[in-house]
Amino acid sequence: MSNTPQLIKACQANSYAAQLEVFNTYKGLLYTAAIRILKRPSLAQDVVQEAFIKGFQKIDDLDANSNLGAWLYRIATNMSLDVLRKEQRFDWQEEEDTTVAFTPEEDQTDELPLQLMQEALDELKEQHRLVVVLYAIEGYSHKEIAQHLALKESTVRNQYRRAKLALKAAIEEKLKTCP
């Protein structure tokens, strides 16, 4: 029953087989979203389970022609952000609203090995890594990130700029040590 509209309709009819198919199809995708944000496997697994529960509870709100995977992915991402917000693990520096602009050199990205990028990203402060993941990888706007983390948009913008500069420095350092 891989046809998504039929699968959504079957889930809306509370079909266990359809729900199991959805779970098996999308569990890896949701785990990827959660682990990128949370960086803790057990917590990410909990979020994935909760995201499926919430998704199946709200599936009646979903149009049969919707993108089921994207919808579930967004639920898992938002739930991961909720976990971080509840933990209040970060020491965000609130700042006055300032305009942040990058020079072309700062914004330039060369093709780098994915492993090198991941290592450099993992070395960032957790709040910097989170902002980069949410903005550059997950596609959230600064405004959305600010809303999810209960911050000012200017704080998110400034944290993103700092994160980019720190990421650039970490990559440059790694490139020096690469053969």
JSON list of C-alpha atoms in Angstrom, two decimals:
[
{"chain": "A", "resi": 1, "resn": "MET", "atom": "CA", "xyz": [0.00, 0.00, 0.00]},
{"chain": "A", "resi": 2, "resn": "SER", "atom": "CA", "xyz": [2.84, 2.40, -0.85]},
{"chain": "A", "resi": 3, "resn": "ASN", "atom": "CA", "xyz": [0.50, 4.88, -2.56]},
{"chain": "A", "resi": 4, "resn": "THR", "atom": "CA", "xyz": [0.58, 7.81, -0.14]},
{"chain": "A", "resi": 5, "resn": "PRO", "atom": "CA", "xyz": [-3.05, 9.01, -0.50]},
{"chain": "A", "resi": 6, "resn": "GLN", "atom": "CA", "xyz": [-4.28, 5.46, 0.12]},
{"chain": "A", "resi": 7, "resn": "LEU", "atom": "CA", "xyz": [-1.86, 5.08, 3.00]},
{"chain": "A", "resi": 8, "resn": "ILE", "atom": "CA", "xyz": [-3.04, 8.32, 4.62]},
{"chain": "A", "resi": 9, "resn": "LYS", "atom": "CA", "xyz": [-6.69, 7.30, 4.20]},
{"chain": "A", "resi": 10, "resn": "ALA", "atom": "CA", "xyz": [-5.95, 3.89, 5.72]},
{"chain": "A", "resi": 11, "resn": "CYS", "atom": "CA", "xyz": [-4.24, 5.55, 8.69]},
{"chain": "A", "resi": 12, "resn": "GLN", "atom": "CA", "xyz": [-7.21, 7.86, 9.06]},
{"chain": "A", "resi": 13, "resn": "ALA", "atom": "CA", "xyz": [-9.37, 4.72, 9.22]},
{"chain": "A", "resi": 14, "resn": "ASN", "atom": "CA", "xyz": [-7.06, 3.56, 12.06]},
{"chain": "A", "resi": 15, "resn": "SER", "atom": "CA", "xyz": [-5.57, 0.64, 10.11]},
{"chain": "A", "resi": 16, "resn": "TYR", "atom": "CA", "xyz": [-2.75, -0.92, 12.15]},
{"chain": "A", "resi": 17, "resn": "ALA", "atom": "CA", "xyz": [-1.10, -2.33, 9.01]},
{"chain": "A", "resi": 18, "resn": "ALA", "atom": "CA", "xyz": [-1.04, 1.14, 7.42]},
{"chain": "A", "resi": 19, "resn": "GLN", "atom": "CA", "xyz": [0.33, 2.72, 10.59]},
{"chain": "A", "resi": 20, "resn": "LEU", "atom": "CA", "xyz": [3.05, 0.06, 10.74]},
{"chain": "A", "resi": 21, "resn": "GLU", "atom": "CA", "xyz": [3.94, 0.74, 7.11]},
{"chain": "A", "resi": 22, "resn": "VAL", "atom": "CA", "xyz": [4.17, 4.48, 7.83]},
{"chain": "A", "resi": 23, "resn": "PHE", "atom": "CA", "xyz": [6.33, 3.80, 10.87]},
{"chain": "A", "resi": 24, "resn": "ASN", "atom": "CA", "xyz": [8.70, 1.51, 8.97]},
{"chain": "A", "resi": 25, "resn": "THR", "atom": "CA", "xyz": [8.88, 3.91, 6.03]},
{"chain": "A", "resi": 26, "resn": "TYR", "atom": "CA", "xyz": [9.56, 7.11, 7.97]},
{"chain": "A", "resi": 27, "resn": "LYS", "atom": "CA", "xyz": [11.24, 6.11, 11.25]},
{"chain": "A", "resi": 28, "resn": "GLY", "atom": "CA", "xyz": [14.74, 6.71, 9.83]},
{"chain": "A", "resi": 29, "resn": "LEU", "atom": "CA", "xyz": [13.79, 10.11, 8.46]},
{"chain": "A", "resi": 30, "resn": "LEU", "atom": "CA", "xyz": [12.31, 11.23, 11.77]},
{"chain": "A", "resi": 31, "resn": "TYR", "atom": "CA", "xyz": [15.27, 9.89, 13.72]},
{"chain": "A", "resi": 32, "resn": "THR", "atom": "CA", "xyz": [17.61, 11.90, 11.48]},
{"chain": "A", "resi": 33, "resn": "ALA", "atom": "CA", "xyz": [15.65, 15.07, 12.24]},
{"chain": "A", "resi": 34, "resn": "ALA", "atom": "CA", "xyz": [15.67, 14.42, 15.98]},
{"chain": "A", "resi": 35, "resn": "ILE", "atom": "CA", "xyz": [19.31, 13.36, 16.31]},
{"chain": "A", "resi": 36, "resn": "ARG", "atom": "CA", "xyz": [20.54, 16.40, 14.36]},
{"chain": "A", "resi": 37, "resn": "ILE", "atom": "CA", "xyz": [18.90, 18.64, 16.90]},
{"chain": "A", "resi": 38, "resn": "LEU", "atom": "CA", "xyz": [19.22, 16.65, 20.12]},
{"chain": "A", "resi": 39, "resn": "LYS", "atom": "CA", "xyz": [22.52, 14.80, 19.58]},
{"chain": "A", "resi": 40, "resn": "ARG", "atom": "CA", "xyz": [21.40, 12.15, 22.09]},
{"chain": "A", "resi": 41, "resn": "PRO", "atom": "CA", "xyz": [20.23, 8.82, 20.64]},
{"chain": "A", "resi": 42, "resn": "SER", "atom": "CA", "xyz": [17.92, 7.78, 23.47]},
{"chain": "A", "resi": 43, "resn": "LEU", "atom": "CA", "xyz": [16.22, 11.17, 23.55]},
{"chain": "A", "resi": 44, "resn": "ALA", "atom": "CA", "xyz": [15.92, 11.19, 19.74]},
{"chain": "A", "resi": 45, "resn": "GLN", "atom": "CA", "xyz": [14.29, 7.75, 19.84]},
{"chain": "A", "resi": 46, "resn": "ASP", "atom": "CA", "xyz": [11.78, 8.98, 22.40]},
{"chain": "A", "resi": 47, "resn": "VAL", "atom": "CA", "xyz": [10.96, 11.98, 20.22]},
{"chain": "A", "resi": 48, "resn": "VAL", "atom": "CA", "xyz": [10.45, 9.73, 17.18]},
{"chain": "A", "resi": 49, "resn": "GLN", "atom": "CA", "xyz": [7.98, 7.56, 19.10]},
{"chain": "A", "resi": 50, "resn": "GLU", "atom": "CA", "xyz": [6.13, 10.60, 20.40]},
{"chain": "A", "resi": 51, "resn": "ALA", "atom": "CA", "xyz": [6.10, 12.17, 16.92]},
{"chain": "A", "resi": 52, "resn": "PHE", "atom": "CA", "xyz": [4.43, 9.07, 15.47]},
{"chain": "A", "resi": 53, "resn": "ILE", "atom": "CA", "xyz": [1.88, 9.01, 18.28]},
{"chain": "A", "resi": 54, "resn": "LYS", "atom": "CA", "xyz": [1.09, 12.69, 17.75]},
{"chain": "A", "resi": 55, "resn": "GLY", "atom": "CA", "xyz": [1.02, 12.21, 13.98]},
{"chain": "A", "resi": 56, "resn": "PHE", "atom": "CA", "xyz": [-1.43, 9.34, 14.17]},
{"chain": "A", "resi": 57, "resn": "GLN", "atom": "CA", "xyz": [-3.60, 11.29, 16.60]},
{"chain": "A", "resi": 58, "resn": "LYS", "atom": "CA", "xyz": [-3.69, 14.28, 14.22]},
{"chain": "A", "resi": 59, "resn": "ILE", "atom": "CA", "xyz": [-3.79, 12.34, 10.92]},
{"chain": "A", "resi": 60, "resn": "ASP", "atom": "CA", "xyz": [-7.44, 13.25, 10.38]},
{"chain": "A", "resi": 61, "resn": "ASP", "atom": "CA", "xyz": [-6.28, 16.87, 9.92]},
{"chain": "A", "resi": 62, "resn": "LEU", "atom": "CA", "xyz": [-4.04, 15.82, 7.01]},
{"chain": "A", "resi": 63, "resn": "ASP", "atom": "CA", "xyz": [-5.28, 15.97, 3.43]},
{"chain": "A", "resi": 64, "resn": "ALA", "atom": "CA", "xyz": [-4.84, 12.64, 1.63]},
{"chain": "A", "resi": 65, "resn": "ASN", "atom": "CA", "xyz": [-2.73, 14.30, -1.07]},
{"chain": "A", "resi": 66, "resn": "SER", "atom": "CA", "xyz": [-0.30, 15.85, 1.42]},
{"chain": "A", "resi": 67, "resn": "ASN", "atom": "CA", "xyz": [3.34, 14.87, 1.77]},
{"chain": "A", "resi": 68, "resn": "LEU", "atom": "CA", "xyz": [3.13, 12.50, 4.72]},
{"chain": "A", "resi": 69, "resn": "GLY", "atom": "CA", "xyz": [6.89, 12.24, 5.21]},
{"chain": "A", "resi": 70, "resn": "ALA", "atom": "CA", "xyz": [7.41, 16.00, 5.27]},
{"chain": "A", "resi": 71, "resn": "TRP", "atom": "CA", "xyz": [4.49, 16.42, 7.67]},
{"chain": "A", "resi": 72, "resn": "LEU", "atom": "CA", "xyz": [5.86, 13.80, 10.10]},
{"chain": "A", "resi": 73, "resn": "TYR", "atom": "CA", "xyz": [9.39, 15.22, 9.74]},
{"chain": "A", "resi": 74, "resn": "ARG", "atom": "CA", "xyz": [8.14, 18.65, 10.76]},
{"chain": "A", "resi": 75, "resn": "ILE", "atom": "CA", "xyz": [6.36, 17.16, 13.78]},
{"chain": "A", "resi": 76, "resn": "ALA", "atom": "CA", "xyz": [9.58, 15.42, 14.88]},
{"chain": "A", "resi": 77, "resn": "THR", "atom": "CA", "xyz": [11.63, 18.57, 14.35]},
{"chain": "A", "resi": 78, "resn": "ASN", "atom": "CA", "xyz": [9.20, 20.72, 16.33]},
{"chain": "A", "resi": 79, "resn": "MET", "atom": "CA", "xyz": [9.03, 18.16, 19.13]},
{"chain": "A", "resi": 80, "resn": "SER", "atom": "CA", "xyz": [12.84, 18.06, 19.29]},
{"chain": "A", "resi": 81, "resn": "LEU", "atom": "CA", "xyz": [12.89, 21.83, 19.64]},
{"chain": "A", "resi": 82, "resn": "ASP", "atom": "CA", "xyz": [10.26, 21.59, 22.39]},
{"chain": "A", "resi": 83, "resn": "VAL", "atom": "CA", "xyz": [12.55, 19.21, 24.29]},
{"chain": "A", "resi": 84, "resn": "LEU", "atom": "CA", "xyz": [15.45, 21.66, 24.05]},
{"chain": "A", "resi": 85, "resn": "ARG", "atom": "CA", "xyz": [13.28, 24.56, 25.12]},
{"chain": "A", "resi": 86, "resn": "LYS", "atom": "CA", "xyz": [12.06, 22.64, 28.18]},
{"chain": "A", "resi": 87, "resn": "GLU", "atom": "CA", "xyz": [15.62, 21.69, 29.13]},
{"chain": "A", "resi": 88, "resn": "GLN", "atom": "CA", "xyz": [16.81, 25.29, 28.74]},
{"chain": "A", "resi": 89, "resn": "ARG", "atom": "CA", "xyz": [20.32, 24.01, 28.10]},
{"chain": "A", "resi": 90, "resn": "PHE", "atom": "CA", "xyz": [21.67, 27.10, 26.43]},
{"chain": "A", "resi": 91, "resn": "ASP", "atom": "CA", "xyz": [23.06, 30.38, 27.61]},
{"chain": "A", "resi": 92, "resn": "TRP", "atom": "CA", "xyz": [21.76, 32.52, 24.77]},
{"chain": "A", "resi": 93, "resn": "GLN", "atom": "CA", "xyz": [23.14, 36.01, 24.66]},
{"chain": "A", "resi": 94, "resn": "GLU", "atom": "CA", "xyz": [20.28, 38.41, 23.99]},
{"chain": "A", "resi": 95, "resn": "GLU", "atom": "CA", "xyz": [21.45, 41.29, 21.86]},
{"chain": "A", "resi": 96, "resn": "GLU", "atom": "CA", "xyz": [20.09, 44.48, 20.45]},
{"chain": "A", "resi": 97, "resn": "ASP", "atom": "CA", "xyz": [18.68, 44.22, 16.98]},
{"chain": "A", "resi": 98, "resn": "THR", "atom": "CA", "xyz": [21.51, 44.76, 14.53]},
{"chain": "A", "resi": 99, "resn": "THR", "atom": "CA", "xyz": [21.80, 44.14, 10.86]},
{"chain": "A", "resi": 100, "resn": "VAL", "atom": "CA", "xyz": [24.16, 41.32, 10.07]},
{"chain": "A", "resi": 101, "resn": "ALA", "atom": "CA", "xyz": [25.68, 41.14, 6.63]},
{"chain": "A", "resi": 102, "resn": "PHE", "atom": "CA", "xyz": [28.26, 38.76, 5.28]},
{"chain": "A", "resi": 103, "resn": "THR", "atom": "CA", "xyz": [31.00, 39.65, 2.87]},
{"chain": "A", "resi": 104, "resn": "PRO", "atom": "CA", "xyz": [31.11, 37.42, -0.22]},
{"chain": "A", "resi": 105, "resn": "GLU", "atom": "CA", "xyz": [34.20, 35.74, 1.24]},
{"chain": "A", "resi": 106, "resn": "GLU", "atom": "CA", "xyz": [32.36, 34.87, 4.47]},
{"chain": "A", "resi": 107, "resn": "ASP", "atom": "CA", "xyz": [29.36, 33.46, 2.63]},
{"chain": "A", "resi": 108, "resn": "GLN", "atom": "CA", "xyz": [31.30, 31.46, 0.08]},
{"chain": "A", "resi": 109, "resn": "THR", "atom": "CA", "xyz": [31.12, 27.70, 0.44]},
{"chain": "A", "resi": 110, "resn": "ASP", "atom": "CA", "xyz": [33.48, 25.37, -1.36]},
{"chain": "A", "resi": 111, "resn": "GLU", "atom": "CA", "xyz": [32.80, 21.71, -1.85]},
{"chain": "A", "resi": 112, "resn": "LEU", "atom": "CA", "xyz": [34.14, 19.95, 1.21]},
{"chain": "A", "resi": 113, "resn": "PRO", "atom": "CA", "xyz": [33.97, 16.32, 2.26]},
{"chain": "A", "resi": 114, "resn": "LEU", "atom": "CA", "xyz": [30.78, 15.67, 4.22]},
{"chain": "A", "resi": 115, "resn": "GLN", "atom": "CA", "xyz": [32.71, 13.97, 7.03]},
{"chain": "A", "resi": 116, "resn": "LEU", "atom": "CA", "xyz": [34.87, 17.08, 7.47]},
{"chain": "A", "resi": 117, "resn": "MET", "atom": "CA", "xyz": [31.80, 19.30, 7.59]},
{"chain": "A", "resi": 118, "resn": "GLN", "atom": "CA", "xyz": [30.11, 17.03, 10.15]},
{"chain": "A", "resi": 119, "resn": "GLU", "atom": "CA", "xyz": [33.20, 16.96, 12.37]},
{"chain": "A", "resi": 120, "resn": "ALA", "atom": "CA", "xyz": [33.49, 20.75, 12.24]},
{"chain": "A", "resi": 121, "resn": "LEU", "atom": "CA", "xyz": [29.77, 21.15, 12.98]},
{"chain": "A", "resi": 122, "resn": "ASP", "atom": "CA", "xyz": [30.01, 18.78, 15.94]},
{"chain": "A", "resi": 123, "resn": "GLU", "atom": "CA", "xyz": [32.82, 20.92, 17.42]},
{"chain": "A", "resi": 124, "resn": "LEU", "atom": "CA", "xyz": [30.65, 24.03, 17.63]},
{"chain": "A", "resi": 125, "resn": "LYS", "atom": "CA", "xyz": [29.03, 25.19, 20.85]},
{"chain": "A", "resi": 126, "resn": "GLU", "atom": "CA", "xyz": [25.72, 23.42, 21.11]},
{"chain": "A", "resi": 127, "resn": "GLN", "atom": "CA", "xyz": [23.61, 26.55, 20.56]},
{"chain": "A", "resi": 128, "resn": "HIS", "atom": "CA", "xyz": [25.66, 27.46, 17.48]},
{"chain": "A", "resi": 129, "resn": "ARG", "atom": "CA", "xyz": [25.34, 23.93, 16.09]},
{"chain": "A", "resi": 130, "resn": "LEU", "atom": "CA", "xyz": [21.60, 24.03, 16.68]},
{"chain": "A", "resi": 131, "resn": "VAL", "atom": "CA", "xyz": [21.11, 27.32, 14.84]},
{"chain": "A", "resi": 132, "resn": "VAL", "atom": "CA", "xyz": [23.17, 26.12, 11.87]},
{"chain": "A", "resi": 133, "resn": "VAL", "atom": "CA", "xyz": [21.25, 22.84, 11.72]},
{"chain": "A", "resi": 134, "resn": "LEU", "atom": "CA", "xyz": [17.87, 24.52, 11.94]},
{"chain": "A", "resi": 135, "resn": "TYR", "atom": "CA", "xyz": [18.63, 27.32, 9.49]},
{"chain": "A", "resi": 136, "resn": "ALA", "atom": "CA", "xyz": [21.02, 25.81, 6.94]},
{"chain": "A", "resi": 137, "resn": "ILE", "atom": "CA", "xyz": [19.96, 22.15, 7.02]},
{"chain": "A", "resi": 138, "resn": "GLU", "atom": "CA", "xyz": [16.34, 22.06, 8.18]},
{"chain": "A", "resi": 139, "resn": "GLY", "atom": "CA", "xyz": [15.33, 25.25, 6.37]},
{"chain": "A", "resi": 140, "resn": "TYR", "atom": "CA", "xyz": [13.74, 27.12, 9.28]},
{"chain": "A", "resi": 141, "resn": "SER", "atom": "CA", "xyz": [13.75, 30.90, 9.05]},
{"chain": "A", "resi": 142, "resn": "HIS", "atom": "CA", "xyz": [15.40, 33.01, 11.74]},
{"chain": "A", "resi": 143, "resn": "LYS", "atom": "CA", "xyz": [11.93, 34.07, 12.82]},
{"chain": "A", "resi": 144, "resn": "GLU", "atom": "CA", "xyz": [10.74, 30.46, 13.18]},
{"chain": "A", "resi": 145, "resn": "ILE", "atom": "CA", "xyz": [13.84, 29.50, 15.14]},
{"chain": "A", "resi": 146, "resn": "ALA", "atom": "CA", "xyz": [13.35, 32.48, 17.43]},
{"chain": "A", "resi": 147, "resn": "GLN", "atom": "CA", "xyz": [9.72, 31.49, 18.04]},
{"chain": "A", "resi": 148, "resn": "HIS", "atom": "CA", "xyz": [10.59, 27.86, 18.80]},
{"chain": "A", "resi": 149, "resn": "LEU", "atom": "CA", "xyz": [13.38, 28.79, 21.19]},
{"chain": "A", "resi": 150, "resn": "ALA", "atom": "CA", "xyz": [11.62, 31.81, 22.75]},
{"chain": "A", "resi": 151, "resn": "LEU", "atom": "CA", "xyz": [14.34, 34.21, 21.64]},
{"chain": "A", "resi": 152, "resn": "LYS", "atom": "CA", "xyz": [14.55, 37.49, 19.80]},
{"chain": "A", "resi": 153, "resn": "GLU", "atom": "CA", "xyz": [15.05, 37.12, 16.08]},
{"chain": "A", "resi": 154, "resn": "SER", "atom": "CA", "xyz": [18.13, 39.35, 16.31]},
{"chain": "A", "resi": 155, "resn": "THR", "atom": "CA", "xyz": [19.67, 36.93, 18.82]},
{"chain": "A", "resi": 156, "resn": "VAL", "atom": "CA", "xyz": [19.15, 34.04, 16.41]},
{"chain": "A", "resi": 157, "resn": "ARG", "atom": "CA", "xyz": [20.67, 36.05, 13.54]},
{"chain": "A", "resi": 158, "resn": "ASN", "atom": "CA", "xyz": [23.70, 36.96, 15.61]},
{"chain": "A", "resi": 159, "resn": "GLN", "atom": "CA", "xyz": [24.14, 33.42, 16.90]},
{"chain": "A", "resi": 160, "resn": "TYR", "atom": "CA", "xyz": [23.95, 32.18, 13.31]},
{"chain": "A", "resi": 161, "resn": "ARG", "atom": "CA", "xyz": [26.62, 34.65, 12.21]},
{"chain": "A", "resi": 162, "resn": "ARG", "atom": "CA", "xyz": [28.87, 33.61, 15.09]},
{"chain": "A", "resi": 163, "resn": "ALA", "atom": "CA", "xyz": [28.21, 29.97, 14.27]},
{"chain": "A", "resi": 164, "resn": "LYS", "atom": "CA", "xyz": [29.16, 30.47, 10.63]},
{"chain": "A", "resi": 165, "resn": "LEU", "atom": "CA", "xyz": [32.39, 32.19, 11.60]},
{"chain": "A", "resi": 166, "resn": "ALA", "atom": "CA", "xyz": [33.21, 29.45, 14.12]},
{"chain": "A", "resi": 167, "resn": "LEU", "atom": "CA", "xyz": [32.34, 26.76, 11.56]},
{"chain": "A", "resi": 168, "resn": "LYS", "atom": "CA", "xyz": [34.55, 28.43, 8.97]},
{"chain": "A", "resi": 169, "resn": "ALA", "atom": "CA", "xyz": [37.45, 28.57, 11.45]},
{"chain": "A", "resi": 170, "resn": "ALA", "atom": "CA", "xyz": [36.96, 24.92, 12.41]},
{"chain": "A", "resi": 171, "resn": "ILE", "atom": "CA", "xyz": [36.89, 23.85, 8.75]},
{"chain": "A", "resi": 172, "resn": "GLU", "atom": "CA", "xyz": [40.01, 25.88, 7.96]},
{"chain": "A", "resi": 173, "resn": "GLU", "atom": "CA", "xyz": [41.78, 24.25, 10.90]},
{"chain": "A", "resi": 174, "resn": "LYS", "atom": "CA", "xyz": [40.72, 20.79, 9.75]},
{"chain": "A", "resi": 175, "resn": "LEU", "atom": "CA", "xyz": [41.87, 21.51, 6.19]},
{"chain": "A", "resi": 176, "resn": "LYS", "atom": "CA", "xyz": [45.33, 22.39, 7.50]},
{"chain": "A", "resi": 177, "resn": "THR", "atom": "CA", "xyz": [45.64, 18.94, 9.07]},
{"chain": "A", "resi": 178, "resn": "CYS", "atom": "CA", "xyz": [44.21, 17.02, 6.08]},
{"chain": "A", "resi": 179, "resn": "PRO", "atom": "CA", "xyz": [46.72, 15.41, 3.73]}
]
